[in-house]
Structures are given as structure tokens and as C-alpha cells.
Coordinates of C-alpha atoms and ligand atoms in Angstrom, one line a residue:
Chain A
M6 CA 12.4 26.7 5.0
N7 CA 15.7 27.9 6.1
G8 CA 17.4 28.9 9.3
S9 CA 18.9 32.4 9.6
S10 CA 22.1 32.8 7.7
A11 CA 24.1 32.5 11.0
H12 CA 22.8 29.0 11.4
K13 CA 23.1 26.0 9.2
R14 CA 20.4 25.7 6.6
Q15 CA 17.5 23.6 7.8
V16 CA 15.3 21.9 5.2
Y17 CA 12.2 20.1 6.6
M18 CA 11.0 17.5 4.1
D19 CA 9.0 15.3 6.3
H20 CA 5.5 16.8 5.8
A21 CA 3.9 13.3 5.7
A22 CA 5.0 12.8 9.3
T23 CA 3.6 16.1 10.4
T24 CA 3.2 19.8 9.5
P25 CA 3.6 23.0 11.5
T26 CA 0.3 24.6 12.5
H27 CA -0.3 27.5 10.2
P28 CA -0.3 30.9 12.0
D29 CA -3.8 31.6 10.8
V30 CA -5.0 28.3 12.1
L31 CA -3.3 29.0 15.5
A32 CA -4.8 32.5 15.6
A33 CA -8.3 30.9 15.1
M34 CA -7.6 28.5 17.9
L35 CA -6.1 30.7 20.6
P36 CA -9.3 32.4 21.9
Y37 CA -10.8 29.0 22.7
F38 CA -8.1 28.4 25.3
T39 CA -8.8 31.6 27.1
Q40 CA -11.8 34.0 26.6
E41 CA -13.9 31.4 24.8
F42 CA -13.2 28.7 27.4
G43 CA -16.8 27.6 27.9
N44 CA -17.9 24.1 27.8
P45 CA -20.0 23.6 24.6
S46 CA -22.5 21.5 26.5
S47 CA -23.3 24.3 28.9
L48 CA -26.6 26.1 28.5
Y49 CA -25.4 29.6 29.3
S50 CA -24.2 32.0 26.6
I51 CA -20.4 31.4 26.9
G52 CA -21.1 27.7 26.4
R53 CA -23.5 28.4 23.5
E54 CA -21.0 30.6 21.7
V55 CA -18.4 27.8 21.8
R56 CA -21.1 25.3 20.7
R57 CA -21.7 27.5 17.6
A58 CA -18.0 27.6 16.8
V59 CA -17.7 23.8 17.1
E60 CA -20.7 23.3 14.8
G61 CA -19.1 25.8 12.4
A62 CA -16.0 23.6 12.4
R63 CA -18.1 20.6 11.7
M64 CA -19.6 22.4 8.7
Q65 CA -16.1 23.2 7.5
V66 CA -15.0 19.5 7.7
A67 CA -18.2 18.4 6.1
A68 CA -17.8 20.8 3.2
A69 CA -14.3 19.6 2.5
L70 CA -15.6 16.0 2.0
G71 CA -19.0 16.7 0.3
A72 CA -20.6 15.4 3.5
A73 CA -23.4 16.7 5.8
P74 CA -22.3 18.2 9.2
G75 CA -24.3 15.5 11.0
E76 CA -22.0 12.9 9.5
I77 CA -18.8 14.3 11.0
F78 CA -17.6 13.1 14.4
F79 CA -14.6 14.7 16.1
C80 CA -12.0 12.5 17.7
A81 CA -8.3 12.5 18.7
G82 CA -6.7 12.0 15.3
G83 CA -6.1 9.6 12.5
T84 CA -5.2 6.6 14.7
E85 CA -8.3 6.9 16.8
A86 CA -10.5 7.5 13.7
D87 CA -9.1 4.3 12.1
N88 CA -9.6 2.3 15.3
W89 CA -13.1 3.6 15.7
A90 CA -14.1 3.0 12.1
L91 CA -12.9 -0.6 12.1
K92 CA -13.9 -1.7 15.6
G93 CA -17.1 0.2 15.5
A94 CA -18.2 -1.0 12.1
V95 CA -17.4 -4.7 12.6
S96 CA -19.0 -4.8 16.1
A97 CA -22.2 -3.2 14.7
Q98 CA -22.2 -5.7 11.8
R99 CA -21.2 -8.8 13.7
G100 CA -24.5 -10.6 13.1
R101 CA -24.0 -10.3 9.3
G102 CA -20.5 -11.8 9.0
S103 CA -17.0 -11.7 10.2
H104 CA -14.8 -11.1 7.2
I105 CA -12.8 -7.9 6.6
I106 CA -10.8 -6.9 3.5
T107 CA -7.9 -4.5 3.7
T108 CA -4.5 -4.1 2.1
A109 CA -0.9 -5.0 3.1
I110 CA 0.2 -1.4 2.9
E111 CA -2.2 0.3 5.3
H112 CA -0.9 2.4 8.2
H113 CA -0.3 0.5 11.5
A114 CA -3.4 2.2 12.8
V115 CA -5.4 0.0 10.5
L116 CA -3.1 -3.1 10.3
H117 CA -2.7 -3.5 14.0
T118 CA -6.4 -2.9 14.6
C119 CA -7.1 -5.7 12.1
E120 CA -4.6 -8.0 13.9
Y121 CA -6.5 -7.3 17.1
L122 CA -9.8 -8.1 15.4
E123 CA -8.4 -11.3 14.1
K124 CA -7.7 -12.3 17.8
Q125 CA -11.4 -11.4 18.4
G126 CA -12.4 -14.0 15.8
F127 CA -12.7 -11.9 12.6
R128 CA -11.1 -13.1 9.4
V129 CA -9.0 -10.5 7.6
T130 CA -7.7 -10.6 4.0
Y131 CA -4.7 -8.4 3.4
L132 CA -4.6 -7.7 -0.3
P133 CA -1.3 -7.4 -2.1
V134 CA -0.3 -4.4 -4.2
D135 CA 1.6 -4.2 -7.4
R136 CA 5.1 -2.8 -7.7
Y137 CA 3.8 0.7 -7.8
G138 CA 1.9 0.2 -4.5
L139 CA -1.5 0.1 -6.3
V140 CA -4.4 -2.1 -5.1
D141 CA -6.3 -3.8 -7.9
P142 CA -10.1 -3.2 -7.6
D143 CA -10.6 -6.6 -9.3
A144 CA -8.7 -8.2 -6.5
V145 CA -11.0 -6.5 -4.0
A146 CA -14.0 -7.9 -5.9
D147 CA -12.5 -11.4 -6.0
A148 CA -11.8 -11.3 -2.2
I149 CA -15.4 -10.6 -1.3
C150 CA -17.1 -13.5 0.5
D151 CA -20.7 -14.0 1.7
D152 CA -19.7 -12.9 5.1
T153 CA -17.6 -9.8 4.2
I154 CA -18.7 -6.9 6.3
L155 CA -16.1 -4.2 5.8
I156 CA -13.6 -3.1 3.1
S157 CA -10.8 -0.7 4.2
V158 CA -8.4 0.7 1.7
M159 CA -6.4 3.9 2.2
M160 CA -6.9 6.8 -0.1
A161 CA -3.1 7.5 -0.4
N162 CA -0.2 5.7 1.1
N163 CA 2.0 7.4 3.6
V164 CA 5.3 5.9 2.6
V165 CA 5.3 5.9 -1.2
G166 CA 2.4 8.3 -1.8
T167 CA 0.5 6.1 -4.2
I168 CA -3.0 7.2 -4.7
E169 CA -5.4 4.2 -4.6
P170 CA -8.4 3.7 -6.9
V171 CA -10.8 4.4 -4.0
E172 CA -13.7 5.4 -6.2
A173 CA -13.7 2.1 -8.1
I174 CA -13.2 0.1 -4.9
G175 CA -16.1 2.0 -3.2
E176 CA -18.3 1.3 -6.2
I177 CA -17.6 -2.5 -5.8
A178 CA -18.2 -2.4 -2.1
H179 CA -21.6 -0.7 -2.5
R180 CA -22.6 -3.0 -5.3
H181 CA -22.2 -5.8 -2.8
G182 CA -23.8 -3.9 0.0
I183 CA -20.5 -3.9 2.0
L184 CA -19.3 -0.9 4.2
F185 CA -16.3 0.9 2.8
H186 CA -13.8 2.7 5.0
T187 CA -10.9 4.8 3.7
D188 CA -8.0 6.2 5.7
A189 CA -7.7 9.7 4.0
V190 CA -5.1 11.0 6.5
Q191 CA -2.5 11.6 3.8
A192 CA -4.9 12.7 1.1
I193 CA -6.7 15.7 2.6
G194 CA -5.6 18.9 0.8
H195 CA -3.9 16.9 -1.9
V196 CA -6.7 14.9 -3.5
P197 CA -10.2 16.2 -4.1
I198 CA -12.6 14.2 -2.0
D199 CA -16.3 13.6 -2.5
V200 CA -17.7 10.9 -0.3
E201 CA -20.8 10.6 -2.4
K202 CA -19.0 10.1 -5.7
M203 CA -16.4 7.9 -4.1
H204 CA -19.0 5.6 -2.4
I205 CA -17.3 6.1 1.0
D206 CA -19.1 5.1 4.2
L207 CA -16.4 5.9 6.7
L208 CA -13.4 8.2 6.3
S209 CA -10.5 9.0 8.7
L210 CA -8.7 12.3 8.8
S211 CA -6.1 14.0 11.0
A212 CA -5.5 17.8 11.3
H213 CA -1.7 17.7 11.9
K214 CA -1.1 16.5 8.3
F215 CA -2.6 19.6 6.8
Y216 CA -1.2 22.5 8.9
G217 CA -3.6 22.0 11.8
P218 CA -2.8 20.9 15.4
K219 CA -1.9 17.5 16.6
G220 CA -4.2 15.3 18.5
I221 CA -7.4 16.2 16.7
G222 CA -9.1 14.5 13.8
A223 CA -12.5 13.3 12.6
L224 CA -14.4 10.3 11.4
F225 CA -17.0 10.7 8.7
V226 CA -19.8 8.2 9.2
R227 CA -22.3 8.2 6.4
D228 CA -25.9 8.9 7.5
G229 CA -27.7 5.6 8.2
V230 CA -24.5 3.6 8.7
A231 CA -24.5 2.0 12.1
I232 CA -21.2 1.8 14.0
E233 CA -20.7 1.0 17.7
R234 CA -20.0 4.0 20.0
F235 CA -16.3 4.3 20.7
I236 CA -16.1 6.1 24.1
H237 CA -18.9 5.7 26.6
G238 CA -19.8 8.6 28.8
G239 CA -21.6 11.9 28.2
A240 CA -23.7 13.0 25.2
Q241 CA -20.9 14.6 23.2
E242 CA -20.6 13.7 19.5
K243 CA -24.2 12.3 19.8
G244 CA -23.0 10.0 22.6
Q245 CA -20.7 8.1 20.1
R246 CA -17.5 9.6 21.4
A247 CA -18.1 11.0 24.8
G248 CA -15.9 13.4 26.6
T249 CA -15.7 17.2 26.7
E250 CA -14.6 18.3 23.3
Y251 CA -11.1 19.6 22.7
T252 CA -12.6 22.8 21.5
P253 CA -9.4 24.7 20.4
G254 CA -8.4 21.6 18.4
I255 CA -11.8 21.3 16.7
I256 CA -11.7 25.0 15.8
G257 CA -8.1 24.5 14.4
L258 CA -9.2 21.4 12.5
G259 CA -12.0 23.4 10.9
A260 CA -9.8 26.3 10.0
A261 CA -7.1 24.1 8.7
I262 CA -9.3 21.9 6.5
E263 CA -11.0 24.9 4.9
R264 CA -7.6 26.4 4.2
A265 CA -6.2 23.1 2.8
C266 CA -9.1 22.4 0.5
R267 CA -9.6 26.0 -0.8
D268 CA -7.3 25.5 -3.8
I269 CA -6.2 21.8 -3.9
E270 CA -5.2 22.0 -7.6
G271 CA -3.1 25.1 -7.2
H272 CA -1.4 23.8 -4.1
A273 CA -0.8 20.4 -5.7
A274 CA 0.6 21.9 -8.8
R275 CA 3.1 24.0 -6.9
L276 CA 4.3 21.0 -4.8
R277 CA 4.4 18.7 -7.9
R278 CA 6.7 21.1 -9.7
L279 CA 9.2 21.3 -6.7
R280 CA 8.9 17.6 -6.1
D281 CA 9.5 16.6 -9.7
R282 CA 12.6 18.9 -9.8
L283 CA 13.8 17.1 -6.7
I284 CA 13.1 13.6 -8.1
D285 CA 14.5 14.3 -11.6
G286 CA 17.6 15.9 -10.1
V287 CA 18.3 13.0 -7.7
L288 CA 17.7 10.3 -10.3
R289 CA 19.9 12.1 -12.7
T290 CA 22.9 12.8 -10.4
V291 CA 22.9 9.7 -8.1
P292 CA 23.7 6.4 -9.9
H293 CA 21.7 3.4 -9.0
S294 CA 18.8 5.4 -7.5
T295 CA 15.2 4.5 -8.2
L296 CA 11.8 6.1 -7.5
N297 CA 9.5 4.1 -5.2
G298 CA 5.8 4.3 -5.9
H299 CA 3.8 5.3 -8.9
P300 CA 5.2 7.7 -11.4
A301 CA 1.9 9.6 -11.8
L302 CA -0.6 8.4 -9.3
R303 CA 1.2 9.8 -6.3
L304 CA 0.7 12.5 -3.7
P305 CA 2.1 15.8 -5.0
G306 CA 4.7 16.2 -2.2
N307 CA 6.0 12.7 -2.1
A308 CA 9.5 11.8 -3.2
S309 CA 10.3 8.3 -2.1
M310 CA 13.5 6.9 -3.5
S311 CA 15.9 4.0 -2.9
F312 CA 19.7 4.0 -3.1
A313 CA 21.4 0.7 -3.7
G314 CA 24.4 -0.3 -1.6
I315 CA 23.8 1.8 1.5
D316 CA 21.6 1.8 4.6
G317 CA 18.6 4.1 5.1
E318 CA 19.3 4.9 8.7
A319 CA 22.9 5.9 7.9
L320 CA 21.6 8.1 5.1
L321 CA 19.1 9.8 7.3
L322 CA 21.6 10.6 10.0
M323 CA 24.1 12.0 7.5
L324 CA 21.3 14.2 6.0
D325 CA 20.3 15.2 9.5
A326 CA 23.9 16.4 10.1
E327 CA 23.4 18.6 7.1
G328 CA 20.1 20.0 8.3
I329 CA 17.9 18.0 6.0
Y330 CA 15.0 16.2 7.7
G331 CA 13.4 13.2 6.0
S332 CA 12.5 9.7 6.9
T333 CA 13.0 6.1 5.8
G334 CA 9.5 4.9 5.9
S335 CA 6.9 6.3 8.3
A336 CA 7.8 8.1 11.4
C337 CA 6.5 5.2 13.5
S338 CA 9.1 2.8 12.1
S339 CA 12.1 5.2 11.8
A340 CA 13.7 4.0 15.0
S341 CA 13.5 0.3 14.3
G342 CA 15.8 0.2 11.3
E343 CA 13.6 -2.4 9.7
P344 CA 12.9 -2.1 6.0
S345 CA 9.4 -0.7 5.4
Y346 CA 6.7 -3.3 5.1
V347 CA 5.2 -1.1 2.4
L348 CA 8.2 -1.4 0.2
T349 CA 8.5 -5.1 0.9
A350 CA 4.8 -5.5 -0.1
M351 CA 5.7 -3.7 -3.4
G352 CA 8.4 -6.3 -4.1
V353 CA 11.3 -4.0 -3.5
P354 CA 14.1 -6.3 -2.4
P355 CA 14.8 -6.0 1.3
R356 CA 18.4 -4.6 1.0
R357 CA 17.2 -1.8 -1.3
A358 CA 14.2 -1.2 1.0
G359 CA 16.7 -0.5 3.8
A360 CA 18.2 2.3 1.8
S361 CA 15.0 4.0 1.1
L362 CA 14.5 7.7 1.7
R363 CA 11.1 9.4 1.9
L364 CA 11.2 13.2 1.4
T365 CA 7.8 14.8 1.6
L366 CA 7.5 18.4 0.5
G367 CA 5.1 20.9 1.8
E368 CA 4.2 24.5 2.1
L369 CA 7.5 25.3 3.8
N370 CA 9.6 24.2 1.0
T371 CA 11.1 26.4 -1.7
D372 CA 13.2 26.0 -4.9
E373 CA 16.3 26.9 -2.7
D374 CA 15.5 23.9 -0.5
V375 CA 15.4 21.6 -3.5
D376 CA 18.7 23.1 -4.7
Y377 CA 20.2 22.5 -1.3
V378 CA 19.1 18.8 -1.2
L379 CA 20.4 18.3 -4.7
D380 CA 23.7 19.8 -3.6
V381 CA 24.1 17.7 -0.5
L382 CA 22.5 14.3 -1.1
P383 CA 24.6 12.9 -4.0
G384 CA 27.8 13.5 -2.0
I385 CA 26.4 11.7 1.1
V386 CA 25.3 8.7 -0.9
E387 CA 28.8 8.6 -2.5
R388 CA 30.4 8.8 1.0
L389 CA 28.3 5.9 2.3
R390 CA 29.0 3.9 -0.8
A391 CA 32.7 4.4 -0.4
M392 CA 32.3 2.7 3.0
S393 CA 30.2 -0.1 1.6
P394 CA 31.4 -3.6 0.5
R395 CA 28.6 -3.6 -2.1
P396 CA 28.6 -0.1 -3.5
A397 CA 25.7 -0.9 -5.9
Chain B
M21 CA 19.4 8.2 20.0
Y22 CA 23.2 7.7 19.6
N23 CA 25.8 9.1 22.0
E24 CA 28.6 11.5 20.8
T25 CA 31.2 8.7 20.5
V26 CA 29.0 6.6 18.3
M27 CA 28.2 9.6 16.1
D28 CA 31.8 10.5 15.9
H29 CA 32.8 7.0 14.8
F30 CA 29.9 7.0 12.4
T31 CA 30.6 10.4 10.7
N32 CA 34.4 10.0 10.8
P33 CA 34.9 6.3 10.7
R34 CA 38.5 5.1 11.4
N35 CA 40.1 2.4 9.2
V36 CA 37.5 2.5 6.5
G37 CA 38.5 1.1 3.1
V38 CA 40.4 -1.7 1.5
I39 CA 43.8 -3.3 2.0
E40 CA 44.9 -4.3 -1.6
D41 CA 47.5 -6.8 -0.4
A42 CA 45.6 -8.1 2.7
D43 CA 46.8 -11.4 4.2
V44 CA 43.2 -12.3 4.8
V45 CA 39.7 -10.9 3.9
A46 CA 36.5 -12.0 5.6
E47 CA 32.9 -11.0 5.4
T48 CA 29.8 -11.5 7.5
S49 CA 26.2 -10.5 7.2
S50 CA 23.5 -10.1 9.8
P51 CA 20.8 -12.7 9.5
G52 CA 18.3 -10.2 10.8
C53 CA 18.8 -7.1 8.7
G54 CA 21.1 -8.3 5.9
D55 CA 23.7 -5.7 6.7
I56 CA 27.3 -6.6 5.7
T57 CA 30.7 -6.0 7.2
K58 CA 34.0 -6.9 5.4
I59 CA 37.3 -7.0 7.2
Y60 CA 40.8 -6.8 5.7
L61 CA 43.8 -7.8 7.8
K62 CA 47.5 -7.4 7.3
I63 CA 49.3 -9.6 9.7
R64 CA 53.0 -9.4 10.8
D65 CA 54.6 -11.7 13.4
N66 CA 51.2 -12.8 14.7
R67 CA 50.1 -9.2 15.1
I68 CA 47.5 -7.2 13.3
A69 CA 49.7 -4.7 11.5
D70 CA 46.9 -3.1 9.6
V71 CA 43.1 -3.5 9.5
K72 CA 40.4 -1.9 7.3
F73 CA 36.7 -2.4 7.0
Q74 CA 33.8 -1.8 4.8
T75 CA 30.2 -1.8 6.1
L76 CA 26.9 -1.6 4.4
G77 CA 24.8 -1.0 7.4
C78 CA 23.3 1.4 10.0
A79 CA 25.1 4.0 11.9
A80 CA 25.7 1.5 14.8
A81 CA 27.2 -1.0 12.5
I82 CA 29.6 1.5 10.9
A83 CA 30.5 2.9 14.3
S84 CA 31.1 -0.6 15.8
S85 CA 33.3 -1.5 12.8
S86 CA 35.3 1.6 13.3
M87 CA 35.7 1.1 17.0
A88 CA 36.5 -2.7 16.7
T89 CA 39.2 -2.1 14.1
E90 CA 40.8 0.5 16.4
L91 CA 40.7 -2.0 19.3
V92 CA 42.4 -4.8 17.4
K93 CA 45.0 -2.8 15.6
G94 CA 48.5 -3.8 16.8
K95 CA 47.1 -6.7 18.9
T96 CA 48.2 -10.3 18.6
L97 CA 45.7 -12.7 17.0
E98 CA 45.0 -14.2 20.4
E99 CA 44.2 -10.8 21.9
A100 CA 42.1 -9.9 18.9
W101 CA 40.2 -13.1 19.1
K102 CA 39.0 -12.2 22.6
L103 CA 37.3 -9.0 21.4
T104 CA 33.6 -9.3 22.1
R105 CA 30.7 -7.2 20.9
K106 CA 30.3 -6.1 24.5
D107 CA 33.8 -4.7 24.5
V108 CA 33.0 -2.8 21.3
A109 CA 29.7 -1.5 22.6
D110 CA 31.3 -0.5 25.9
A111 CA 34.2 1.3 24.1
L112 CA 31.5 3.2 22.2
G113 CA 29.9 4.3 25.5
G114 CA 26.9 2.0 24.9
L115 CA 24.5 1.4 22.1
P116 CA 20.7 1.7 22.2
E117 CA 19.0 -1.6 23.1
P118 CA 17.6 -2.3 19.6
K119 CA 21.0 -1.6 18.1
L120 CA 23.0 -3.9 20.3
H121 CA 22.9 -6.7 17.6
C122 CA 24.6 -4.4 15.1
S123 CA 27.9 -4.6 17.0
V124 CA 28.1 -8.4 16.4
L125 CA 29.0 -7.8 12.8
A126 CA 32.4 -6.4 13.6
E127 CA 33.2 -9.1 16.1
D128 CA 32.1 -11.9 13.8
A129 CA 34.0 -10.5 10.8
I130 CA 37.2 -10.2 12.7
R131 CA 36.9 -13.7 14.1
R132 CA 36.1 -15.1 10.7
A133 CA 39.2 -13.4 9.3
I134 CA 41.4 -14.8 12.0
N135 CA 40.1 -18.3 11.5
Q136 CA 40.5 -18.0 7.8
Y137 CA 44.1 -16.9 8.3
R138 CA 44.7 -20.0 10.5
I139 CA 43.1 -22.3 8.0
D140 CA 45.1 -20.8 5.2
R141 CA 48.2 -21.7 7.2
G142 CA 47.1 -25.3 7.9
L143 CA 46.2 -24.5 11.5
A144 CA 43.0 -25.6 13.2
P145 CA 40.4 -22.9 13.5
W146 CA 39.7 -21.5 16.9
Ligands
LIG12 C1 -2.1 7.0 6.5 C2 -2.1 7.4 8.0 N1 -3.1 6.9 8.8 C3 -3.1 7.2 10.1 C4 -2.1 8.0 10.7 C5 -2.2 8.4 12.1 O1 -2.7 9.6 12.4 P1 -2.4 10.3 13.8 O2 -1.0 10.7 13.8 O3 -3.3 11.6 13.7 O4 -2.9 9.4 14.8 C6 -1.1 8.5 9.8 C7 0.0 9.4 10.3 O5 0.7 9.2 11.3 C8 -1.1 8.2 8.5 O6 -0.1 8.6 7.6
LIG13 S1 20.3 -2.6 11.6 FE1 21.6 -3.9 10.5 S2 23.5 -3.7 11.5 FE2 22.3 -2.2 12.5

């Protein structure tokens, strides 16, 4: 992505925070704000037309996951899907037990929900990860107790991009008859997903991470899995999540997921090539720089790196002044200046965690963008190190 | 998030660097974030003739060090001792609430340097 030549170059490398809605997706959505404004619950034809479109979007989401349309419930995004999955599953299972297993590196949407559930009397095990950010399936098996009712492990981490062994963990969960939830918000369009093969009971996704609109997502709930309804009211989403549907968003989600999952391998290969050029270039030209996360089991667009001797916020602001947009950890913690809890869980020493930079590439990025970052970044790190009493 | 003065002192910090023949050098680190500021002072006739700093820290920490060194340059040690983090934050036109603690690094490092200078000369620290 670049601004017109009259302007400073702009390079957006924060696709894990959010993505722009693709023009085709927007075009699919637009009629549902105006001509096709009907309420899908209405019986007359303009309502029925919209109902058909909503059900079409449900099929698109289901197809992307290897699920059935009846297993897809639309909601307001990744955070809501995570909240619903966890709260809904444990309330429905309360009679069976009160123990939840998750990991130390989940998104706050899962972690803060777990902390809330602890206050409600549930016990939560937060599994550690190794230095690559990987969860060990054996550790999941070892953590299972008689009263474990839910296992929640993300499919791919938002900070370091590590892809978790979800299939092996799902297999363990099912062998023990325990529900398995995965936060797949970062994985859609990057990792092929099959809820059958991966033994997934509940899966969260969010459209704005794959070139769809913000504020719309879905929860997959395996047929036969009981979860408590999330929003009480009308009969929408089978009464599980009441409220008049955000129809343009739902249509956008459907169009975006179909687009994102059409050619996952091709898309990933393109991103991986750019990403690897970026990582190799940075590690080669910037002394005392390290890659965070797994060398191979990582999201194709994720370049998460640390630079000794400097601070992450200072680095981000300097990059911003040059038109390069990245983040330190996740967007949610970028204002706090705290080292990422994900890096801390991976055993990255706090000082280095503070100087972490997450660049996440996406459809907007080109070879010229990578060249530009490789041009600018080493000099900025050098400038900050020149100010530092501990220049690595 | 930061105002223009802060951004100016962050992107063009004044007095950054090392004084090779400093009369005193002191360092302080924030217990919260681990960020570090190091202060070098050259003292003539009880006045700060020259001052330099190095900071490993956020933009607020760098800007505060830059502003604090500007404020104490040429001052007597007594005057420099009175510099507070609030003076620094005010001179910067304010810092965002979560970043107020960052301005303590400069104040603390300067006071440490002054006390070290006094101790080196057999005087009681302030
Ligand atoms: C892993 C993960 N889970 C959940 C979310 C929250 O999704 P949303 O922004 O749609 O609420 C995000 C992104 O912000 C994420 O990266
Ligand atoms: S966050 Fe450490 S000094 Fe600002």
C-alpha cells in the first residue's frame, strides 16, 4: 500500500489488528442498507428476500469451516463469540463440573472471561507455552480432571502468530468427552479449517480480520452441543442470540469468508514470501534482533520481532512518523506500554519484550512495502540505540 | 496521544549523549517498566555547566529527559535539586495520565547525580 507520490509513503503492516473491507465485500453489503432493508423475520417478500440472503451467508460461513449451516450463529464479532462460547458452555455444563482449561496466551476476550468465571466459582488452568508459543497437547491431557468441562485453545496467536496443535488437542478433548472451543479469529483465511477433522465443538471468528466489516462475527456450535443462550429476546439465531440481525454485516461476513477461503494456500504462499523477505532482511541488517514465535508454525503474515536495548513504544512512534504502521503486541495493549503477556509467557525477558514489534502483512502489502521497511527500520533502531544507556 | 511539544522532544531530543569527562554520572530505573535513564553532569562553580542523558524507554521518558536536562542546564545545584516531575510534565504541556510515571526517571536521575556529587566531595546527601 502506498500513498500518492505527493504524500509520504504509507505502509500498513497491522493486518492482525484489522483489515480494510474489500471493495467486492462492500459492494455485496451495500444493497442491504437501502433497497434490501427488510427485516429478515418479516413474512412479506422484502423480508423473505433478506432472510434468503442471510441464510446464504450462513452457508458460506459453514462451508469455510466444514460445518453445517445450522451450526453457525451470527454475533457481533470475535470478543462476543469468545464470551458466548465460554460462558454459554460452562453454564450449560455446570452440573457436570467446574474446571476449565485454557492457555496463558489467549486473547483478552478469552482470558478476561475466564477471570470472570473464576469469580463465579469456576476453576481455570492457564497452561504455559514453550519459547515458541506452542501449547503442548500432553500438558492439556495432564491438566484434565474429573470435573473438567471445557478446553479452550486458540488456533493461532494474535501476537506472535504461532499456530497451535488444535487437532491433537481436540482429539484429546473428545477422547475425554470434554467440550473443545477454539478462538480462530486470526486463523481464518490463513489456516485450512475442518471442524470435523479437528474435533472442534465451538469456534469463534470475526469478519474484520479477513477483509470483512467490523462488528460482525460468528460462533460455530457443533450440532448436539448445548450452550446457554447469550442474548434473551426474540427468536433470531434460534433464540440463542436475540435481536434483529445486522444484515449488511452478515452478508459482508459471508462474502468475505468465501473470498478468504477460496485459495488459502495461494494466499498464504504469497504472504509468506513477502513476510520471509522482511524477517530475513531485518534479522540480517539489525544487530541483536530476534524473531518471536515459531520459525515454521506461524501465520503467513506475521513478523514479530524483538530489538534489544530500545523500547517498543518509542520504536512504533518513530515508525509511525515514517508512515509505517505496526504494533507492539495486540492493538488492545498498545496504549499501555506494558510488555506483552504473550511474550512474557514465552519466557522472553521483560526488557526485550518491551522492544517487540509486530508487523503483520496482508493483501495490501507489496515488495515495495517490504523494501521501504527494510530501508527505514534499521536506521530507527540505530537512532534509538544511540540514545540508550544499554544499546544491546 | 502525545502533544506536539512531547513529540518534538521525543523525535529531536536535546542533550542526548555522553559527557566523557563528566564530574558525576548517575542512573535510575523505573521499578514498574524497567526503563532506564542515565544522567551525566559537568559542574562548574556549583552550577550545571553541561548535562547529557541516555534513556532506554518510551517516548514520554525520552521527552521528559530531554526537557529536564534543558530545565537544569546552567542552574545551581540547589535550583536543579528542586526540579520535580511535575515541572517537567508541565513544561512539556502535559503527559497522558498513564505516562505520568515516566517523567519520574529524569527527576530521580538528576537528584541521584547531585547527591552522588555531594557524597564524592564529602558532603551529606540532600
Ligand atoms: C485472537 C483474537 N481473538 C479475539 C479477537 C477479538 O475480535 P473482535 O475484534 O472481533 O472483537 C481478536 C482481535 O481483536 C483476536 O486477535
Ligand atoms: S513506560 Fe517506562 S518510562 Fe514510560
